[in-house]
PDB file of C-alpha atoms in Angstrom:
ATOM      1  CA  MET A  29     123.607 100.167  12.527  1.00 42.00           C
ATOM      2  CA  LYS A  30     126.621  97.903  12.595  1.00 40.00           C
ATOM      3  CA  LYS A  31     128.178  99.960  15.386  1.00 39.00           C
ATOM      4  CA  ILE A  32     125.019  99.696  17.466  1.00 40.00           C
ATOM      5  CA  LEU A  33     124.885  95.943  16.971  1.00 37.00           C
ATOM      6  CA  ILE A  34     128.522  95.582  18.011  1.00 39.00           C
ATOM      7  CA  LEU A  35     127.869  97.755  21.038  1.00 37.00           C
ATOM      8  CA  LEU A  36     124.888  95.637  22.103  1.00 36.00           C
ATOM      9  CA  ILE A  37     126.881  92.448  21.671  1.00 37.00           C
ATOM     10  CA  CYS A  38     129.659  93.906  23.805  1.00 39.00           C
ATOM     11  CA  LEU A  39     127.219  94.898  26.551  1.00 39.00           C
ATOM     12  CA  LEU A  40     125.481  91.504  26.629  1.00 40.00           C
ATOM     13  CA  PRO A  41     128.162  89.719  28.727  1.00 45.00           C
ATOM     14  CA  VAL A  42     128.155  92.593  31.221  1.00 45.00           C
ATOM     15  CA  ILE A  43     124.361  92.432  31.611  1.00 43.00           C
ATOM     16  CA  THR A  44     124.482  88.644  31.883  1.00 42.00           C
ATOM     17  CA  PHE A  45     127.255  88.643  34.474  1.00 43.00           C
ATOM     18  CA  THR A  46     125.514  91.356  36.500  1.00 43.00           C
ATOM     19  CA  ALA A  47     122.263  89.397  36.486  1.00 46.00           C
ATOM     20  CA  CYS A  48     124.107  86.288  37.698  1.00 48.00           C
ATOM     21  CA  ASP A  49     125.771  88.296  40.471  1.00 52.00           C
ATOM     22  CA  ASP A  50     122.385  89.636  41.581  1.00 49.00           C
ATOM     23  CA  LYS A  51     120.909  86.132  41.631  1.00 48.00           C
ATOM     24  CA  ASP A  52     123.872  84.873  43.646  1.00 56.00           C
ATOM     25  CA  ASP A  53     123.413  87.705  46.157  1.00 55.00           C
ATOM     26  CA  ILE A  54     119.684  87.034  46.453  1.00 45.00           C
ATOM     27  CA  ARG A  55     120.310  83.289  46.864  1.00 54.00           C
ATOM     28  CA  LYS A  56     122.904  84.010  49.550  1.00 55.00           C
ATOM     29  CA  ASP A  57     120.479  86.344  51.374  1.00 48.00           C
ATOM     30  CA  ILE A  58     117.787  83.642  51.270  1.00 46.00           C
ATOM     31  CA  ASP A  59     120.207  80.989  52.532  1.00 53.00           C
ATOM     32  CA  ASP A  60     121.348  83.307  55.344  1.00 53.00           C
ATOM     33  CA  LEU A  61     117.757  84.099  56.289  1.00 46.00           C
ATOM     34  CA  ASN A  62     116.797  80.410  56.342  1.00 50.00           C
ATOM     35  CA  ALA A  63     119.787  79.623  58.556  1.00 53.00           C
ATOM     36  CA  ARG A  64     118.825  82.425  60.964  1.00 49.00           C
ATOM     37  CA  LEU A  65     115.217  81.232  61.021  1.00 48.00           C
ATOM     38  CA  ASP A  66     116.346  77.667  61.775  1.00 54.00           C
ATOM     39  CA  ALA A  67     118.417  78.962  64.679  1.00 51.00           C
ATOM     40  CA  LEU A  68     115.479  81.118  65.766  1.00 55.00           C
ATOM     41  CA  GLU A  69     113.192  78.086  65.924  1.00 60.00           C
ATOM     42  CA  ASP A  70     115.592  76.382  68.338  1.00 57.00           C
ATOM     43  CA  ASP A  71     115.782  79.545  70.461  1.00 61.00           C
ATOM     44  CA  LEU A  72     111.987  79.794  70.647  1.00 66.00           C
ATOM     45  CA  VAL A  73     111.743  76.123  71.669  1.00 70.00           C
ATOM     46  CA  ASP A  74     114.250  76.787  74.477  1.00 69.00           C
ATOM     47  CA  LEU A  75     112.366  79.941  75.504  1.00 69.00           C
ATOM     48  CA  ASN A  76     108.996  78.180  75.687  1.00 72.00           C
ATOM     49  CA  THR A  77     110.517  75.194  77.503  1.00 74.00           C
ATOM     50  CA  GLY A  78     111.838  77.652  80.085  1.00 73.00           C
ATOM     51  CA  ILE A  79     108.388  79.196  80.515  1.00 75.00           C
ATOM     52  CA  LYS A  80     106.797  75.775  81.065  1.00 77.00           C
ATOM     53  CA  SER A  81     109.497  74.604  83.503  1.00 77.00           C
ATOM     54  CA  PHE A  82     109.300  77.811  85.513  1.00 76.00           C
ATOM     55  CA  GLN A  83     105.529  77.558  85.813  1.00 74.00           C
ATOM     56  CA  ASP A  84     105.771  73.908  86.878  1.00 79.00           C
ATOM     57  CA  ALA A  85     108.196  74.988  89.626  1.00 79.00           C
ATOM     58  CA  MET A  86     105.814  77.747  90.768  1.00 73.00           C
ATOM     59  CA  LYS A  87     102.975  75.215  90.952  1.00 72.00           C
ATOM     60  CA  GLY A  88     105.130  72.727  92.866  1.00 75.00           C
ATOM     61  CA  LEU A  89     104.919  70.112  90.105  1.00 78.00           C
ATOM     62  CA  VAL A  90     108.731  70.012  89.932  1.00 81.00           C
ATOM     63  CA  LEU A  91     111.379  70.973  92.471  1.00 84.00           C
ATOM     64  CA  ILE A  92     114.635  72.848  91.997  1.00 84.00           C
ATOM     65  CA  THR A  93     117.046  70.197  93.243  1.00 83.00           C
ATOM     66  CA  ASP A  94     120.387  71.815  92.421  1.00 83.00           C
ATOM     67  CA  TYR A  95     121.957  74.812  90.708  1.00 82.00           C
ATOM     68  CA  SER A  96     125.318  76.059  89.489  1.00 83.00           C
ATOM     69  CA  MET A  97     126.586  79.452  88.312  1.00 80.00           C
ATOM     70  CA  ASP A  98     129.142  80.112  85.574  1.00 80.00           C
ATOM     71  CA  GLU A  99     131.703  82.916  85.312  1.00 78.00           C
ATOM     72  CA  LYS A 100     129.167  85.183  83.566  1.00 70.00           C
ATOM     73  CA  GLY A 101     126.609  84.907  86.350  1.00 71.00           C
ATOM     74  CA  ASN A 102     124.311  82.570  84.418  1.00 73.00           C
ATOM     75  CA  TYR A 103     122.582  79.871  86.468  1.00 78.00           C
ATOM     76  CA  THR A 104     121.836  76.304  85.401  1.00 82.00           C
ATOM     77  CA  LEU A 105     119.029  74.795  87.454  1.00 82.00           C
ATOM     78  CA  THR A 106     118.484  71.070  87.829  1.00 85.00           C
ATOM     79  CA  LEU A 107     114.813  70.139  88.177  1.00 84.00           C
ATOM     80  CA  SER A 108     113.332  67.065  89.799  1.00 84.00           C
ATOM     81  CA  ASP A 109     111.988  65.856  86.424  1.00 83.00           C
ATOM     82  CA  GLY A 110     115.547  65.677  85.078  1.00 81.00           C
ATOM     83  CA  LYS A 111     115.348  68.846  82.941  1.00 82.00           C
ATOM     84  CA  LYS A 112     117.908  71.657  82.990  1.00 81.00           C
ATOM     85  CA  LEU A 113     116.777  75.287  83.015  1.00 78.00           C
ATOM     86  CA  VAL A 114     119.335  77.968  82.112  1.00 73.00           C
ATOM     87  CA  ILE A 115     118.819  81.404  83.654  1.00 71.00           C
ATOM     88  CA  TYR A 116     120.814  84.103  81.894  1.00 62.00           C
ATOM     89  CA  SER A 117     122.170  87.053  83.839  1.00 54.00           C
ATOM     90  CA  GLY A 118     120.299  89.759  81.928  1.00 52.00           C
ATOM     91  CA  GLN A 119     117.925  90.436  79.053  1.00 49.00           C
ATOM     92  CA  PRO A 120     118.747  92.395  75.925  1.00 45.00           C
ATOM     93  CA  ALA A 121     116.844  95.676  76.066  1.00 42.00           C
ATOM     94  CA  GLY A 122     114.480  97.012  73.436  1.00 43.00           C
ATOM     95  CA  GLU A 123     112.383  95.240  70.918  1.00 48.00           C
ATOM     96  CA  ILE A 124     111.847  91.795  72.469  1.00 56.00           C
ATOM     97  CA  PRO A 125     108.841  90.933  74.655  1.00 61.00           C
ATOM     98  CA  THR A 126     110.002  89.989  78.157  1.00 68.00           C
ATOM     99  CA  LEU A 127     107.552  87.844  80.130  1.00 72.00           C
ATOM    100  CA  GLY A 128     106.837  88.393  83.807  1.00 75.00           C
ATOM    101  CA  VAL A 129     104.332  87.724  86.574  1.00 78.00           C
ATOM    102  CA  ASN A 130     102.579  90.702  88.192  1.00 80.00           C
ATOM    103  CA  ASP A 131     101.317  91.100  91.754  1.00 79.00           C
ATOM    104  CA  ALA A 132      97.948  89.655  90.718  1.00 80.00           C
ATOM    105  CA  GLY A 133      99.685  86.414  89.660  1.00 79.00           C
ATOM    106  CA  ASN A 134      99.018  86.939  85.942  1.00 83.00           C
ATOM    107  CA  TRP A 135     101.465  86.627  83.050  1.00 83.00           C
ATOM    108  CA  THR A 136     102.595  89.953  81.568  1.00 82.00           C
ATOM    109  CA  TYR A 137     104.821  91.029  78.724  1.00 77.00           C
ATOM    110  CA  THR A 138     107.023  94.107  78.551  1.00 73.00           C
ATOM    111  CA  LEU A 139     107.926  95.545  75.166  1.00 68.00           C
ATOM    112  CA  ASN A 140     109.902  98.792  74.828  1.00 67.00           C
ATOM    113  CA  GLY A 141     109.189  99.763  78.416  1.00 69.00           C
ATOM    114  CA  GLU A 142     105.425  99.170  78.276  1.00 74.00           C
ATOM    115  CA  THR A 143     104.000  96.309  80.353  1.00 79.00           C
ATOM    116  CA  LYS A 144     100.648  94.659  79.599  1.00 80.00           C
ATOM    117  CA  GLU A 145      98.869  91.529  80.752  1.00 84.00           C
ATOM    118  CA  LEU A 146      98.604  88.568  78.425  1.00 83.00           C
ATOM    119  CA  THR A 147      94.908  87.968  77.739  1.00 83.00           C
ATOM    120  CA  ASP A 148      92.846  85.513  75.749  1.00 82.00           C
ATOM    121  CA  LYS A 149      90.559  86.585  72.900  1.00 80.00           C
ATOM    122  CA  ALA A 150      87.814  87.402  75.401  1.00 82.00           C
ATOM    123  CA  GLY A 151      90.131  89.719  77.323  1.00 83.00           C
ATOM    124  CA  ASN A 152      90.588  87.417  80.310  1.00 83.00           C
ATOM    125  CA  PRO A 153      94.029  87.519  81.965  1.00 85.00           C
ATOM    126  CA  CYS A 154      96.345  84.520  81.834  1.00 84.00           C
ATOM    127  CA  PRO A 155      97.054  83.337  85.415  1.00 83.00           C
ATOM    128  CA  ALA A 156     100.560  82.030  86.065  1.00 78.00           C
ATOM    129  CA  VAL A 157      99.651  80.322  89.337  1.00 71.00           C
ATOM    130  CA  PRO A 158      96.561  78.361  90.462  1.00 68.00           C
ATOM    131  CA  VAL A 159      93.642  80.651  91.363  1.00 65.00           C
ATOM    132  CA  ASP A 160      90.289  79.611  92.849  1.00 64.00           C
ATOM    133  CA  GLY A 161      91.072  75.948  92.336  1.00 59.00           C
ATOM    134  CA  LYS A 162      91.981  76.444  88.662  1.00 63.00           C
ATOM    135  CA  ASP A 163      95.464  75.677  87.366  1.00 68.00           C
ATOM    136  CA  GLY A 164      97.648  78.421  85.967  1.00 73.00           C
ATOM    137  CA  LYS A 165      97.940  78.652  82.191  1.00 80.00           C
ATOM    138  CA  THR A 166     101.102  78.392  80.124  1.00 79.00           C
ATOM    139  CA  PRO A 167     101.714  80.904  77.307  1.00 82.00           C
ATOM    140  CA  THR A 168     103.767  80.021  74.232  1.00 81.00           C
ATOM    141  CA  ILE A 169     105.752  82.676  72.363  1.00 78.00           C
ATOM    142  CA  SER A 170     106.060  82.539  68.564  1.00 78.00           C
ATOM    143  CA  ILE A 171     106.637  84.674  65.466  1.00 76.00           C
ATOM    144  CA  ASP A 172     104.103  84.603  62.633  1.00 76.00           C
ATOM    145  CA  SER A 173     104.773  84.490  58.894  1.00 72.00           C
ATOM    146  CA  ASP A 174     104.738  88.298  58.719  1.00 72.00           C
ATOM    147  CA  GLY A 175     107.447  88.566  61.373  1.00 72.00           C
ATOM    148  CA  TYR A 176     105.290  89.754  64.294  1.00 74.00           C
ATOM    149  CA  TRP A 177     105.684  88.629  67.900  1.00 77.00           C
ATOM    150  CA  CYS A 178     102.746  86.418  68.901  1.00 81.00           C
ATOM    151  CA  TYR A 179     101.579  84.360  71.843  1.00 82.00           C
ATOM    152  CA  THR A 180      99.201  81.479  72.427  1.00 84.00           C
ATOM    153  CA  ILE A 181      97.498  80.568  75.717  1.00 81.00           C
ATOM    154  CA  GLU A 182      97.077  76.847  76.400  1.00 76.00           C
ATOM    155  CA  GLY A 183      96.878  75.954  72.717  1.00 73.00           C
ATOM    156  CA  GLY A 184      94.281  78.640  71.986  1.00 79.00           C
ATOM    157  CA  GLU A 185      94.161  81.095  69.111  1.00 83.00           C
ATOM    158  CA  VAL A 186      97.416  82.804  68.112  1.00 85.00           C
ATOM    159  CA  GLN A 187      97.402  86.505  68.994  1.00 82.00           C
ATOM    160  CA  ARG A 188      99.841  89.216  68.020  1.00 80.00           C
ATOM    161  CA  ILE A 189     101.517  91.157  70.782  1.00 75.00           C
ATOM    162  CA  GLU A 190     100.337  94.752  70.572  1.00 68.00           C
ATOM    163  CA  GLY A 191     102.577  97.766  70.192  1.00 58.00           C
ATOM    164  CA  ARG A 192     104.447  99.911  67.680  1.00 53.00           C
ATOM    165  CA  TYR A 193     107.558  97.753  67.896  1.00 47.00           C
ATOM    166  CA  ASN A 194     106.026  94.307  67.781  1.00 58.00           C
ATOM    167  CA  ILE A 195     107.945  93.154  64.679  1.00 57.00           C
ATOM    168  CA  ALA A 196     110.540  90.621  65.799  1.00 59.00           C
ATOM    169  CA  ASN A 197     114.219  91.253  65.309  1.00 55.00           C
ATOM    170  CA  ILE A 198     115.497  87.700  64.883  1.00 49.00           C
ATOM    171  CA  GLU A 199     118.977  88.782  65.955  1.00 49.00           C
ATOM    172  CA  LYS A 200     117.673  89.502  69.470  1.00 47.00           C
ATOM    173  CA  ILE A 201     115.802  86.434  70.690  1.00 47.00           C
ATOM    174  CA  PRO A 202     116.082  86.250  74.483  1.00 49.00           C
ATOM    175  CA  GLY A 203     117.895  83.290  76.005  1.00 48.00           C
ATOM    176  CA  GLY A 204     115.281  83.039  78.755  1.00 55.00           C
ATOM    177  CA  ILE A 205     112.365  84.842  80.367  1.00 59.00           C
ATOM    178  CA  PHE A 206     114.204  86.237  83.394  1.00 65.00           C
ATOM    179  CA  SER A 207     116.133  89.467  83.824  1.00 64.00           C
ATOM    180  CA  SER A 208     118.005  88.263  86.914  1.00 70.00           C
ATOM    181  CA  VAL A 209     118.218  85.520  89.501  1.00 74.00           C
ATOM    182  CA  THR A 210     119.493  85.632  93.080  1.00 78.00           C
ATOM    183  CA  VAL A 211     119.928  82.952  95.723  1.00 79.00           C
ATOM    184  CA  GLU A 212     119.527  83.771  99.398  1.00 81.00           C
ATOM    185  CA  GLY A 213     119.489  80.979 101.910  1.00 75.00           C
ATOM    186  CA  ASN A 214     117.139  78.293 100.670  1.00 77.00           C
ATOM    187  CA  ASN A 215     115.253  80.553  98.244  1.00 83.00           C
ATOM    188  CA  MET A 216     115.809  81.483  94.607  1.00 83.00           C
ATOM    189  CA  THR A 217     114.311  84.766  93.385  1.00 84.00           C
ATOM    190  CA  PHE A 218     113.608  85.219  89.674  1.00 78.00           C
ATOM    191  CA  GLY A 219     113.510  88.787  88.416  1.00 74.00           C
ATOM    192  CA  PHE A 220     111.321  90.038  85.579  1.00 69.00           C
ATOM    193  CA  ALA A 221     111.049  93.411  83.928  1.00 60.00           C
ATOM    194  CA  ASP A 222     108.131  94.317  86.200  1.00 63.00           C
ATOM    195  CA  GLY A 223     108.621  92.297  89.383  1.00 69.00           C
ATOM    196  CA  SER A 224     109.965  89.068  90.824  1.00 77.00           C
ATOM    197  CA  THR A 225     108.905  85.636  92.052  1.00 79.00           C
ATOM    198  CA  THR A 226     110.608  83.582  94.775  1.00 84.00           C
ATOM    199  CA  ILE A 227     110.673  79.769  94.679  1.00 83.00           C
ATOM    200  CA  PRO A 228     112.143  77.711  97.533  1.00 85.00           C
ATOM    201  CA  LEU A 229     114.825  75.199  96.638  1.00 82.00           C
ATOM    202  CA  LEU A 230     113.905  71.527  97.017  1.00 84.00           C
ATOM    203  CA  GLY A 231     110.277  72.496  97.568  1.00 83.00           C
ATOM    204  CA  GLY A 232     111.168  74.483 100.700  1.00 86.00           C
ATOM    205  CA  LEU A 233     113.164  71.715 102.426  1.00 88.00           C
ATOM    206  CA  ASN A 234     114.945  73.502 105.276  1.00 90.00           C
ATOM    207  CA  LEU A 235     116.073  73.469 108.878  1.00 92.00           C
ATOM    208  CA  ALA A 236     116.340  76.971 110.338  1.00 92.00           C
ATOM    209  CA  PHE A 237     118.128  77.783 113.606  1.00 96.00           C
ATOM    210  CA  SER A 238     117.013  80.674 115.781  1.00 95.00           C
ATOM    211  CA  ASN A 239     116.709  82.171 119.257  1.00 94.00           C
ATOM    212  CA  VAL A 240     114.822  85.134 120.671  1.00 92.00           C
ATOM    213  CA  SER A 241     117.141  87.488 118.777  1.00 90.00           C
ATOM    214  CA  GLY A 242     116.437  85.978 115.356  1.00 93.00           C
ATOM    215  CA  GLU A 243     117.882  83.513 112.875  1.00 92.00           C
ATOM    216  CA  LEU A 244     121.241  81.903 113.616  1.00 93.00           C
ATOM    217  CA  THR A 245     124.028  80.296 111.626  1.00 93.00           C
ATOM    218  CA  SER A 246     126.457  80.046 114.553  1.00 95.00           C
ATOM    219  CA  VAL A 247     126.440  79.884 118.348  1.00 96.00           C
ATOM    220  CA  THR A 248     128.977  80.229 121.162  1.00 96.00           C
ATOM    221  CA  VAL A 249     129.107  77.801 124.070  1.00 95.00           C
ATOM    222  CA  ALA A 250     131.215  78.113 127.196  1.00 93.00           C
ATOM    223  CA  LYS A 251     133.634  75.244 127.777  1.00 91.00           C
ATOM    224  CA  ALA A 252     131.807  72.497 129.713  1.00 90.00           C
ATOM    225  CA  GLY A 253     128.587  74.477 129.202  1.00 94.00           C
ATOM    226  CA  SER A 254     125.578  74.127 126.910  1.00 95.00           C
ATOM    227  CA  ILE A 255     123.180  76.232 124.897  1.00 96.00           C
ATOM    228  CA  THR A 256     119.575  75.663 123.813  1.00 97.00           C
ATOM    229  CA  ILE A 257     118.120  77.156 120.633  1.00 97.00           C
ATOM    230  CA  THR A 258     115.214  76.448 118.309  1.00 97.00           C
ATOM    231  CA  ALA A 259     115.505  74.319 115.167  1.00 96.00           C
ATOM    232  CA  THR A 260     112.507  74.716 112.849  1.00 95.00           C
ATOM    233  CA  PRO A 261     112.108  72.054 110.139  1.00 94.00           C
ATOM    234  CA  THR A 262     110.215  72.679 106.892  1.00 92.00           C
ATOM    235  CA  ASN A 263     109.115  69.768 104.710  1.00 90.00           C
ATOM    236  CA  VAL A 264     111.565  67.555 106.630  1.00 93.00           C
ATOM    237  CA  ASP A 265     110.803  63.848 106.862  1.00 92.00           C
ATOM    238  CA  ASN A 266     114.011  62.694 108.557  1.00 93.00           C
ATOM    239  CA  ILE A 267     117.122  64.235 110.163  1.00 95.00           C
ATOM    240  CA  ILE A 268     120.565  62.673 110.632  1.00 93.00           C
ATOM    241  CA  ILE A 269     123.161  64.475 112.771  1.00 95.00           C
ATOM    242  CA  ASP A 270     126.722  63.726 111.696  1.00 94.00           C
ATOM    243  CA  GLN A 271     129.229  62.582 114.294  1.00 92.00           C
ATOM    244  CA  THR A 272     130.728  65.400 116.356  1.00 94.00           C
ATOM    245  CA  PRO A 273     132.657  65.659 119.656  1.00 94.00           C
ATOM    246  CA  LEU A 274     129.878  67.944 120.877  1.00 95.00           C
ATOM    247  CA  LYS A 275     126.787  66.495 122.464  1.00 95.00           C
ATOM    248  CA  VAL A 276     123.759  67.429 120.347  1.00 96.00           C
ATOM    249  CA  ASN A 277     120.175  66.677 121.321  1.00 96.00           C
ATOM    250  CA  LEU A 278     117.215  67.492 119.036  1.00 96.00           C
ATOM    251  CA  THR A 279     113.626  66.908 120.186  1.00 95.00           C
ATOM    252  CA  ASP A 280     110.212  67.212 118.521  1.00 93.00           C
ATOM    253  CA  ALA A 281     109.231  70.279 120.567  1.00 94.00           C
ATOM    254  CA  ALA A 282     108.095  73.354 118.646  1.00 93.00           C
ATOM    255  CA  SER A 283     110.725  75.615 120.253  1.00 93.00           C
ATOM    256  CA  ASP A 284     113.878  75.379 122.399  1.00 95.00           C
ATOM    257  CA  ASN A 285     114.317  71.904 120.960  1.00 96.00           C
ATOM    258  CA  LEU A 286     118.030  71.835 120.097  1.00 97.00           C
ATOM    259  CA  THR A 287     120.667  71.625 122.832  1.00 97.00           C
ATOM    260  CA  VAL A 288     124.406  71.692 122.166  1.00 96.00           C
ATOM    261  CA  SER A 289     126.704  70.727 125.044  1.00 96.00           C
ATOM    262  CA  ALA A 290     130.476  71.253 125.158  1.00 94.00           C
ATOM    263  CA  LYS A 291     131.163  69.128 128.221  1.00 91.00           C
ATOM    264  CA  GLY A 292     134.561  67.447 127.874  1.00 91.00           C
ATOM    265  CA  VAL A 293     135.296  69.284 124.609  1.00 92.00           C
ATOM    266  CA  ALA A 294     138.358  71.483 124.099  1.00 93.00           C
ATOM    267  CA  ALA A 295     137.940  75.145 123.231  1.00 93.00           C
ATOM    268  CA  GLY A 296     137.867  75.835 119.511  1.00 94.00           C
ATOM    269  CA  GLU A 297     135.720  76.004 116.374  1.00 95.00           C
ATOM    270  CA  TYR A 298     133.350  73.175 115.444  1.00 95.00           C
ATOM    271  CA  THR A 299     130.633  72.608 112.856  1.00 96.00           C
ATOM    272  CA  VAL A 300     127.612  70.382 113.430  1.00 95.00           C
ATOM    273  CA  TYR A 301     126.140  69.022 110.188  1.00 95.00           C
ATOM    274  CA  PHE A 302     122.433  68.164 110.004  1.00 94.00           C
ATOM    275  CA  GLN A 303     121.424  66.011 107.021  1.00 92.00           C
ATOM    276  CA  ILE A 304     117.752  66.673 106.352  1.00 93.00           C
ATOM    277  CA  PHE A 305     115.635  64.589 103.976  1.00 91.00           C
ATOM    278  CA  SER A 306     112.302  65.294 102.301  1.00 88.00           C
ATOM    279  CA  LYS A 307     109.630  62.644 101.819  1.00 87.00           C
ATOM    280  CA  GLU A 308     110.644  62.549  98.141  1.00 83.00           C
ATOM    281  CA  GLY A 309     114.143  61.521  99.222  1.00 84.00           C
ATOM    282  CA  TYR A 310     115.961  64.790  98.537  1.00 84.00           C
ATOM    283  CA  ARG A 311     118.765  65.692 100.937  1.00 85.00           C
ATOM    284  CA  LEU A 312     120.041  69.038 102.155  1.00 86.00           C
ATOM    285  CA  ILE A 313     122.942  69.553 104.579  1.00 87.00           C
ATOM    286  CA  LYS A 314     122.485  72.359 107.098  1.00 91.00           C
ATOM    287  CA  PRO A 315     125.587  73.378 109.076  1.00 93.00           C
ATOM    288  CA  LEU A 316     125.629  75.040 112.496  1.00 95.00           C
ATOM    289  CA  LYS A 317     128.939  76.568 113.529  1.00 96.00           C
ATOM    290  CA  VAL A 318     129.751  76.213 117.221  1.00 96.00           C
ATOM    291  CA  THR A 319     132.460  78.138 119.024  1.00 96.00           C
ATOM    292  CA  VAL A 320     133.558  76.641 122.356  1.00 95.00           C
ATOM    293  CA  SER A 321     135.054  79.416 124.453  1.00 94.00           C
ATOM    294  CA  GLU A 322     137.411  79.119 127.425  1.00 86.00           C
TER     295      GLU A 322
END
């Protein structure tokens, strides 16, 4: 009996120390989880802010006034309301819902390769753009207390995203709702998992040059000669032509309204800069390269 008692007394510190170690591990796991959840909350706020800003741009409530691209191909857009929208160059694949807009103009989500429309409790789709005089609706992405991906439409009832893999992995929150972004001319195209949407920069502010053969970015003029092409303004309120040795004349005609003359100008390469302004006061510079030949 004495030996058993001694043995139990000897084991007591081991049991006590082990229990303390377990509690420390559990406490550390809880602290780590809370830290990850705090970071997750910030990520979800950024994600939902991106959704709202993108929809405002689609509806024309804000304009994309500027953009820049970093070394990783990520874009930072400057909006006319002063907000910044970061577009990352790709989405992590797998178990995160990626939002998109389908051909019908409705919000969709893609999860593990399966795309479905976001709907309200009555089964009605969630339009991303105005339809039949009604404004588009803005979805909000969240994660419920059980760890499932959820969405809400315009402050309505929270609904879980359907699917076998709808439990959120908090290590893989997307940085944004787009899979890609490309800029061509005066348009920015946002790619989703199931399609794309194009939004013009500065609300479509543009001055396009063309002739019967198509769009132009440069022309050739014989020395002492002239050339007439068409300049088509879009959402332009005012145009200023920077000083140039060439003679440039722009009229209000619908076509053949821009004449460039090289009379008295030496042969060489020139660029004519057109400063175009929208009624909101935004400015865009459109260059036209002119080659004066011998």
